Amino acid sequence: AGHFPPPYPDGWYKIAESSEVPKGKVFTESALGREFVVFRGEDGRAGVLDAFCPHLGTHLGHGGQVVGNNIQCPYHLWEFDKDGENKNIPYCRRDMSNSRRVNLKKYTTLESEALGAIFFWFSADDCEPRYEIHPPLRAVEKEIQLGRMRQIYSERWDDMLMHVFEPSQNSADYFHFQTVHQYLPMPFNLKLVKADHQITTTYGKEGTDVPINCLFIHEQVKSLRLFGLDVFTFPSFVARSIDTRVLMQGPNNILFEVDTIFGRLRAHFALLPLEPFCQKGTMTMYADKSVPWIVGRMLYWWIKETAAQDLEVWENKIHVAPRNLVNGDGPFAQYGRWLKQFYTSKSVSWESISQSQSLDW
């Protein structure tokens, strides 16, 4: 593990579906080496707080309840609002409104009703958000608000037993598209159609169309051959119709963009590290209202099966550092420089994790 990047990069994370946190509900999540509670008050707004009461350490996700717009500790009935400020200590006669020690840590929260998701900003040094959430995802949100797109499907995947950076590292590995993804996903894992991929990757820079915290992958299919045989080559226009754009903000927010004859389709894949090598993955598919539901579901299946082709590698590999590269390998060094921006000197280290785990029994 020591060769891998730290397990918990800074960034915006999707912590819950909006539907998972109705009014009066307390939702609990253990992730990023911390415990969180998400709750929705009577005003309809959601908040994300540290799960442990500052009084005696009670976990608010176990027995805590929503009172008005506050979350209430089940042990001594302390109440906290969505900013983590203590609003009530029922037995205390002293004014504690100016005392920070009775407050809870709060996380900057962003909920999108259109996207049906609750996001929060995580940083190891507890700083304020350094950038806005995924601009292309906000563009999808606007299209939904304008009534041009709608959500087709959303699903939580089985936990992925890998490091969170693995999907984004594919941006530097053009050659694996010719091996792992040489055959297009088919039912029953049939190897029917072989594809010749062309991959172009752009890492974000200041003053360019790609923000510095993002990367862009353009995947084009140059040819398709039935059973991989030249004699059964599909017409070129069929191959050109498979044109996928992937935009990542940090290693954990991934947006797939596909345009079809029916209209636009967008799939948001969100990763949340539950443990250093265990990722909660959720994917939500959005599409123009002109796109038939079955087309959206088929594309969803295709994206999921494409990721499954990688998963066997991701879940069973080590990380070689420094990388043992040769002439012809992809821009791994450039990817490494891009990835570093999501870590600070306070990011959880593998050494600190191994020390804490040594106390388990």
CSV table of C-alpha atoms in Angstrom, one decimal:
chain,number,residue,atom,x,y,z
A,1,ALA,CA,0.0,0.0,0.0
A,2,GLY,CA,2.9,2.4,0.7
A,3,HIS,CA,3.6,2.9,-3.0
A,4,PHE,CA,0.0,4.1,-3.7
A,5,PRO,CA,-1.0,7.7,-3.5
A,6,PRO,CA,-2.7,8.6,-0.2
A,7,PRO,CA,-6.2,7.0,-0.1
A,8,TYR,CA,-8.3,10.1,0.4
A,9,PRO,CA,-7.9,13.0,-2.1
A,10,ASP,CA,-9.5,16.3,-1.5
A,11,GLY,CA,-12.5,17.2,-3.6
A,12,TRP,CA,-16.3,17.2,-4.0
A,13,TYR,CA,-17.9,13.9,-3.1
A,14,LYS,CA,-21.4,12.6,-3.6
A,15,ILE,CA,-22.4,11.4,-0.2
A,16,ALA,CA,-26.0,10.4,-0.8
A,17,GLU,CA,-29.0,10.5,-3.2
A,18,SER,CA,-31.5,13.2,-2.3
A,19,SER,CA,-34.1,10.4,-2.0
A,20,GLU,CA,-32.1,8.8,0.8
A,21,VAL,CA,-32.5,11.8,3.0
A,22,PRO,CA,-36.1,12.8,3.3
A,23,LYS,CA,-37.3,15.4,5.8
A,24,GLY,CA,-36.7,14.2,9.4
A,25,LYS,CA,-34.2,11.5,8.3
A,26,VAL,CA,-30.7,11.0,9.6
A,27,PHE,CA,-28.4,9.3,7.1
A,28,THR,CA,-25.0,7.9,8.2
A,29,GLU,CA,-21.9,7.3,6.1
A,30,SER,CA,-18.5,6.0,7.1
A,31,ALA,CA,-16.0,7.2,4.5
A,32,LEU,CA,-12.6,9.0,4.0
A,33,GLY,CA,-11.5,7.8,7.4
A,34,ARG,CA,-14.3,9.8,9.1
A,35,GLU,CA,-17.9,9.4,10.2
A,36,PHE,CA,-20.6,11.6,8.7
A,37,VAL,CA,-24.2,12.3,9.3
A,38,VAL,CA,-26.5,13.8,6.7
A,39,PHE,CA,-29.9,15.2,7.7
A,40,ARG,CA,-32.7,17.3,6.3
A,41,GLY,CA,-34.6,19.8,8.4
A,42,GLU,CA,-38.2,21.0,8.1
A,43,ASP,CA,-36.9,23.8,5.8
A,44,GLY,CA,-36.0,21.1,3.3
A,45,ARG,CA,-32.3,21.9,3.3
A,46,ALA,CA,-29.7,19.1,3.8
A,47,GLY,CA,-26.6,19.4,5.9
A,48,VAL,CA,-23.5,17.2,6.4
A,49,LEU,CA,-21.8,17.2,9.8
A,50,ASP,CA,-19.2,15.2,11.7
A,51,ALA,CA,-21.0,12.3,13.3
A,52,PHE,CA,-19.7,12.5,16.9
A,53,CYS,CA,-21.2,14.9,19.5
A,54,PRO,CA,-18.5,17.2,20.9
A,55,HIS,CA,-20.0,16.6,24.4
A,56,LEU,CA,-19.1,13.0,25.1
A,57,GLY,CA,-18.6,11.5,21.7
A,58,THR,CA,-22.0,10.0,21.0
A,59,HIS,CA,-22.6,9.0,17.3
A,60,LEU,CA,-25.5,11.1,16.1
A,61,GLY,CA,-26.3,8.6,13.4
A,62,HIS,CA,-27.3,6.0,16.0
A,63,GLY,CA,-30.4,7.2,17.8
A,64,GLY,CA,-30.1,10.8,16.8
A,65,GLN,CA,-33.2,12.6,15.4
A,66,VAL,CA,-34.2,15.7,13.5
A,67,VAL,CA,-35.9,18.4,15.6
A,68,GLY,CA,-37.1,21.3,13.5
A,69,ASN,CA,-34.1,22.2,11.5
A,70,ASN,CA,-31.6,20.7,13.9
A,71,ILE,CA,-30.1,17.3,14.6
A,72,GLN,CA,-30.5,16.2,18.2
A,73,CYS,CA,-28.0,14.0,20.1
A,74,PRO,CA,-29.9,11.0,21.7
A,75,TYR,CA,-27.7,11.0,24.9
A,76,HIS,CA,-28.1,14.5,26.4
A,77,LEU,CA,-30.4,16.2,23.7
A,78,TRP,CA,-27.8,18.7,22.5
A,79,GLU,CA,-29.0,20.2,19.2
A,80,PHE,CA,-26.9,21.4,16.2
A,81,ASP,CA,-28.0,23.2,13.0
A,82,LYS,CA,-26.7,22.5,9.5
A,83,ASP,CA,-23.7,24.8,10.2
A,84,GLY,CA,-22.7,22.7,13.2
A,85,GLU,CA,-23.6,25.4,15.7
A,86,ASN,CA,-25.1,24.3,19.0
A,87,LYS,CA,-28.6,25.6,19.3
A,88,ASN,CA,-29.7,23.9,22.5
A,89,ILE,CA,-28.3,22.3,25.7
A,90,PRO,CA,-31.5,21.8,27.7
A,91,TYR,CA,-30.0,21.7,31.1
A,92,CYS,CA,-27.2,24.3,30.7
A,93,ARG,CA,-28.0,27.8,32.3
A,94,ARG,CA,-25.0,29.5,30.9
A,95,ASP,CA,-25.0,31.2,27.5
A,96,MET,CA,-22.8,29.0,25.3
A,97,SER,CA,-23.5,30.7,21.9
A,98,ASN,CA,-20.0,32.1,21.7
A,99,SER,CA,-18.3,28.8,22.7
A,100,ARG,CA,-16.8,26.9,19.8
A,101,ARG,CA,-16.2,23.8,21.9
A,102,VAL,CA,-19.9,23.0,21.9
A,103,ASN,CA,-20.2,23.1,18.1
A,104,LEU,CA,-19.8,20.3,15.5
A,105,LYS,CA,-17.6,20.3,12.5
A,106,LYS,CA,-19.7,21.1,9.4
A,107,TYR,CA,-18.9,20.3,5.7
A,108,THR,CA,-19.8,22.6,2.9
A,109,THR,CA,-22.8,21.0,1.3
A,110,LEU,CA,-24.3,21.3,-2.2
A,111,GLU,CA,-27.5,19.6,-3.1
A,112,SER,CA,-28.9,19.5,-6.6
A,113,GLU,CA,-32.6,18.8,-6.8
A,114,ALA,CA,-32.3,18.3,-10.5
A,115,LEU,CA,-29.5,15.8,-10.3
A,116,GLY,CA,-31.0,14.2,-7.3
A,117,ALA,CA,-27.7,14.2,-5.3
A,118,ILE,CA,-26.1,15.6,-2.2
A,119,PHE,CA,-22.4,16.6,-2.5
A,120,PHE,CA,-20.0,17.8,0.1
A,121,TRP,CA,-16.5,19.3,0.1
A,122,PHE,CA,-13.8,17.2,1.8
A,123,SER,CA,-10.2,18.4,2.4
A,124,ALA,CA,-7.6,16.9,4.8
A,125,ASP,CA,-6.7,20.4,6.1
A,126,ASP,CA,-10.4,21.4,6.5
A,127,CYS,CA,-10.1,24.3,4.1
A,128,GLU,CA,-13.0,25.9,2.3
A,129,PRO,CA,-13.7,24.6,-1.3
A,130,ARG,CA,-10.8,25.4,-3.6
A,131,TYR,CA,-13.0,25.2,-6.8
A,132,GLU,CA,-16.6,24.8,-7.9
A,133,ILE,CA,-18.1,21.4,-8.5
A,134,HIS,CA,-17.7,19.8,-11.9
A,135,PRO,CA,-18.8,22.5,-14.5
A,136,PRO,CA,-20.0,19.9,-17.1
A,137,LEU,CA,-22.2,18.3,-14.4
A,138,ARG,CA,-23.7,21.7,-13.5
A,139,ALA,CA,-24.4,22.1,-17.3
A,140,VAL,CA,-26.4,18.8,-17.1
A,141,GLU,CA,-28.2,20.2,-14.1
A,142,LYS,CA,-29.2,23.4,-16.0
A,143,GLU,CA,-30.5,21.3,-18.9
A,144,ILE,CA,-32.7,19.4,-16.5
A,145,GLN,CA,-34.0,22.6,-14.9
A,146,LEU,CA,-34.8,23.9,-18.4
A,147,GLY,CA,-36.8,20.8,-19.1
A,148,ARG,CA,-34.6,19.6,-21.9
A,149,MET,CA,-33.1,16.5,-20.1
A,150,ARG,CA,-34.2,14.1,-17.5
A,151,GLN,CA,-32.8,11.3,-15.3
A,152,ILE,CA,-33.2,7.9,-16.8
A,153,TYR,CA,-31.6,5.6,-14.2
A,154,SER,CA,-29.5,5.5,-11.1
A,155,GLU,CA,-27.8,2.6,-9.3
A,156,ARG,CA,-25.3,2.0,-6.6
A,157,TRP,CA,-22.6,-0.5,-7.8
A,158,ASP,CA,-21.1,-3.3,-5.8
A,159,ASP,CA,-18.2,-1.9,-3.7
A,160,MET,CA,-15.1,-1.7,-5.8
A,161,LEU,CA,-12.0,-3.1,-4.0
A,162,MET,CA,-9.4,-0.7,-5.5
A,163,HIS,CA,-7.8,2.7,-4.9
A,164,VAL,CA,-9.9,5.7,-5.9
A,165,PHE,CA,-7.3,6.9,-8.5
A,166,GLU,CA,-7.5,3.8,-10.7
A,167,PRO,CA,-10.1,5.1,-13.2
A,168,SER,CA,-8.4,8.4,-13.7
A,169,GLN,CA,-5.0,6.8,-14.3
A,170,ASN,CA,-6.5,5.2,-17.4
A,171,SER,CA,-6.3,8.6,-18.9
A,172,ALA,CA,-2.5,8.1,-19.3
A,173,ASP,CA,-2.8,4.5,-20.5
A,174,TYR,CA,-3.9,4.6,-24.1
A,175,PHE,CA,-2.5,1.1,-24.9
A,176,HIS,CA,-4.8,-0.8,-22.5
A,177,PHE,CA,-7.7,0.2,-24.8
A,178,GLN,CA,-6.2,-2.2,-27.3
A,179,THR,CA,-6.1,-5.0,-24.8
A,180,VAL,CA,-8.6,-4.8,-22.0
A,181,HIS,CA,-11.2,-3.0,-24.2
A,182,GLN,CA,-10.3,-4.6,-27.6
A,183,TYR,CA,-13.7,-6.2,-27.8
A,184,LEU,CA,-16.9,-4.2,-27.2
A,185,PRO,CA,-19.0,-5.4,-24.3
A,186,MET,CA,-21.6,-8.0,-25.3
A,187,PRO,CA,-24.1,-10.1,-23.4
A,188,PHE,CA,-22.6,-13.3,-22.0
A,189,ASN,CA,-19.1,-11.8,-22.5
A,190,LEU,CA,-19.2,-12.8,-26.2
A,191,LYS,CA,-16.2,-11.6,-28.1
A,192,LEU,CA,-18.0,-10.6,-31.3
A,193,VAL,CA,-16.9,-7.1,-32.3
A,194,LYS,CA,-13.3,-6.0,-32.1
A,195,ALA,CA,-12.6,-2.2,-31.9
A,196,ASP,CA,-9.6,-0.1,-32.8
A,197,HIS,CA,-9.6,2.8,-30.4
A,198,GLN,CA,-8.0,6.2,-30.6
A,199,ILE,CA,-7.5,8.0,-27.3
A,200,THR,CA,-6.7,11.7,-26.8
A,201,THR,CA,-6.1,13.0,-23.3
A,202,THR,CA,-5.9,16.6,-22.1
A,203,TYR,CA,-4.9,17.6,-18.6
A,204,GLY,CA,-6.3,20.8,-17.3
A,205,LYS,CA,-4.2,24.0,-17.3
A,206,GLU,CA,-4.9,27.6,-16.3
A,207,GLY,CA,-6.3,29.6,-19.2
A,208,THR,CA,-7.5,26.7,-21.2
A,209,ASP,CA,-10.9,25.1,-21.9
A,210,VAL,CA,-10.1,22.3,-19.4
A,211,PRO,CA,-10.0,23.6,-15.8
A,212,ILE,CA,-6.8,22.7,-13.9
A,213,ASN,CA,-8.7,20.3,-11.6
A,214,CYS,CA,-10.1,18.4,-14.6
A,215,LEU,CA,-8.9,16.1,-17.3
A,216,PHE,CA,-10.5,15.3,-20.6
A,217,ILE,CA,-10.5,12.0,-22.5
A,218,HIS,CA,-11.7,11.7,-26.1
A,219,GLU,CA,-12.3,8.1,-27.2
A,220,GLN,CA,-12.9,7.5,-30.8
A,221,VAL,CA,-13.4,4.1,-32.6
A,222,LYS,CA,-11.5,4.0,-35.9
A,223,SER,CA,-12.7,0.6,-37.0
A,224,LEU,CA,-14.9,-2.3,-36.1
A,225,ARG,CA,-14.4,-5.9,-37.2
A,226,LEU,CA,-16.7,-8.8,-36.6
A,227,PHE,CA,-14.8,-11.6,-34.8
A,228,GLY,CA,-11.7,-9.4,-35.3
A,229,LEU,CA,-11.5,-10.4,-39.0
A,230,ASP,CA,-10.6,-7.8,-41.6
A,231,VAL,CA,-13.0,-9.4,-44.1
A,232,PHE,CA,-15.9,-8.5,-41.8
A,233,THR,CA,-15.1,-4.8,-41.3
A,234,PHE,CA,-18.1,-2.6,-40.5
A,235,PRO,CA,-18.7,0.5,-42.6
A,236,SER,CA,-16.6,3.4,-41.3
A,237,PHE,CA,-19.7,5.5,-40.4
A,238,VAL,CA,-20.7,2.8,-37.9
A,239,ALA,CA,-17.3,3.0,-36.2
A,240,ARG,CA,-17.3,6.8,-36.1
A,241,SER,CA,-20.7,6.7,-34.4
A,242,ILE,CA,-19.0,5.4,-31.2
A,243,ASP,CA,-17.6,8.7,-29.9
A,244,THR,CA,-17.2,9.1,-26.2
A,245,ARG,CA,-16.0,12.1,-24.2
A,246,VAL,CA,-15.0,11.6,-20.5
A,247,LEU,CA,-14.5,14.6,-18.2
A,248,MET,CA,-13.1,14.0,-14.7
A,249,GLN,CA,-12.9,16.4,-11.9
A,250,GLY,CA,-10.4,14.9,-9.5
A,251,PRO,CA,-10.2,11.1,-9.5
A,252,ASN,CA,-13.7,10.7,-8.1
A,253,ASN,CA,-16.1,12.6,-10.3
A,254,ILE,CA,-16.5,11.2,-13.8
A,255,LEU,CA,-18.9,12.3,-16.5
A,256,PHE,CA,-19.4,10.4,-19.7
A,257,GLU,CA,-20.8,12.3,-22.7
A,258,VAL,CA,-22.3,10.5,-25.7
A,259,ASP,CA,-24.3,12.1,-28.5
A,260,THR,CA,-26.6,9.8,-30.6
A,261,ILE,CA,-29.1,10.3,-33.4
A,262,PHE,CA,-31.7,10.3,-30.7
A,263,GLY,CA,-30.1,13.0,-28.6
A,264,ARG,CA,-27.6,13.6,-25.8
A,265,LEU,CA,-26.8,11.1,-23.0
A,266,ARG,CA,-24.7,11.9,-19.9
A,267,ALA,CA,-23.7,9.5,-17.2
A,268,HIS,CA,-22.2,10.7,-13.9
A,269,PHE,CA,-20.1,8.1,-12.1
A,270,ALA,CA,-19.2,9.1,-8.5
A,271,LEU,CA,-16.7,7.4,-6.3
A,272,LEU,CA,-16.6,7.7,-2.5
A,273,PRO,CA,-13.7,5.9,-0.6
A,274,LEU,CA,-15.3,3.9,2.2
A,275,GLU,CA,-11.9,2.5,3.1
A,276,PRO,CA,-8.5,2.9,1.5
A,277,PHE,CA,-9.2,0.1,-1.0
A,278,CYS,CA,-13.0,0.1,-1.1
A,279,GLN,CA,-15.0,2.5,-3.2
A,280,LYS,CA,-18.7,3.2,-3.1
A,281,GLY,CA,-19.6,3.7,-6.7
A,282,THR,CA,-22.9,5.2,-8.0
A,283,MET,CA,-23.8,6.0,-11.6
A,284,THR,CA,-26.7,8.1,-12.7
A,285,MET,CA,-27.8,8.3,-16.4
A,286,TYR,CA,-29.3,11.5,-17.8
A,287,ALA,CA,-30.6,12.1,-21.4
A,288,ASP,CA,-32.5,14.4,-23.6
A,289,LYS,CA,-36.2,13.9,-23.5
A,290,SER,CA,-36.0,12.8,-27.1
A,291,VAL,CA,-33.9,9.8,-26.2
A,292,PRO,CA,-36.0,6.6,-25.7
A,293,TRP,CA,-35.7,5.1,-22.2
A,294,ILE,CA,-34.4,1.8,-23.6
A,295,VAL,CA,-31.6,3.6,-25.4
A,296,GLY,CA,-30.5,5.2,-22.2
A,297,ARG,CA,-30.6,1.9,-20.3
A,298,MET,CA,-28.6,0.2,-23.1
A,299,LEU,CA,-25.9,2.9,-22.9
A,300,TYR,CA,-25.8,2.6,-19.1
A,301,TRP,CA,-25.2,-1.1,-19.4
A,302,TRP,CA,-22.5,-0.6,-22.0
A,303,ILE,CA,-20.6,1.9,-19.7
A,304,LYS,CA,-20.9,-0.4,-16.7
A,305,GLU,CA,-19.7,-3.4,-18.6
A,306,THR,CA,-16.8,-1.4,-20.0
A,307,ALA,CA,-15.8,-0.5,-16.4
A,308,ALA,CA,-16.1,-4.2,-15.5
A,309,GLN,CA,-13.5,-5.0,-18.1
A,310,ASP,CA,-11.1,-2.8,-16.1
A,311,LEU,CA,-12.2,-3.9,-12.6
A,312,GLU,CA,-10.4,-7.3,-12.7
A,313,VAL,CA,-7.1,-5.4,-13.2
A,314,TRP,CA,-7.9,-2.6,-10.7
A,315,GLU,CA,-8.8,-4.9,-7.9
A,316,ASN,CA,-5.8,-7.2,-8.2
A,317,LYS,CA,-2.8,-4.9,-8.9
A,318,ILE,CA,-0.1,-3.2,-7.0
A,319,HIS,CA,1.3,0.3,-7.7
A,320,VAL,CA,4.8,0.5,-9.0
A,321,ALA,CA,6.5,3.7,-7.8
A,322,PRO,CA,8.5,5.1,-9.3
A,323,ARG,CA,6.8,3.9,-12.5
A,324,ASN,CA,8.9,1.5,-14.6
A,325,LEU,CA,8.1,3.1,-17.9
A,326,VAL,CA,9.6,2.5,-21.4
A,327,ASN,CA,9.5,4.4,-24.7
A,328,GLY,CA,6.0,4.4,-26.1
A,329,ASP,CA,4.1,4.4,-22.7
A,330,GLY,CA,1.5,7.1,-22.1
A,331,PRO,CA,1.9,10.4,-20.2
A,332,PHE,CA,2.0,8.9,-16.8
A,333,ALA,CA,4.3,11.6,-15.4
A,334,GLN,CA,1.9,14.3,-16.6
A,335,TYR,CA,-1.0,12.4,-14.9
A,336,GLY,CA,1.0,12.1,-11.7
A,337,ARG,CA,1.6,15.9,-11.6
A,338,TRP,CA,-2.1,16.5,-12.2
A,339,LEU,CA,-3.1,14.1,-9.4
A,340,LYS,CA,-0.8,15.8,-6.8
A,341,GLN,CA,-3.0,18.9,-6.6
A,342,PHE,CA,-5.7,16.8,-4.7
A,343,TYR,CA,-3.3,16.1,-1.8
A,344,THR,CA,-1.7,18.2,0.9
A,345,SER,CA,0.8,17.7,3.6
A,346,LYS,CA,-2.1,16.8,5.9
A,347,SER,CA,-3.5,14.1,3.7
A,348,VAL,CA,-3.9,10.8,5.6
A,349,SER,CA,-0.7,8.8,5.1
A,350,TRP,CA,-0.4,5.0,4.8
A,351,GLU,CA,1.8,5.1,7.9
A,352,SER,CA,-0.9,6.7,10.0
A,353,ILE,CA,-3.4,4.1,8.7
A,354,SER,CA,-1.2,1.2,9.5
A,355,GLN,CA,-0.6,2.5,13.0
A,356,SER,CA,-4.3,3.0,13.7
A,357,GLN,CA,-5.2,-0.5,12.3
A,358,SER,CA,-2.6,-2.1,14.6
A,359,LEU,CA,-5.0,-1.2,17.5
A,360,ASP,CA,-7.8,-3.2,16.1
A,361,TRP,CA,-9.0,-6.4,17.9
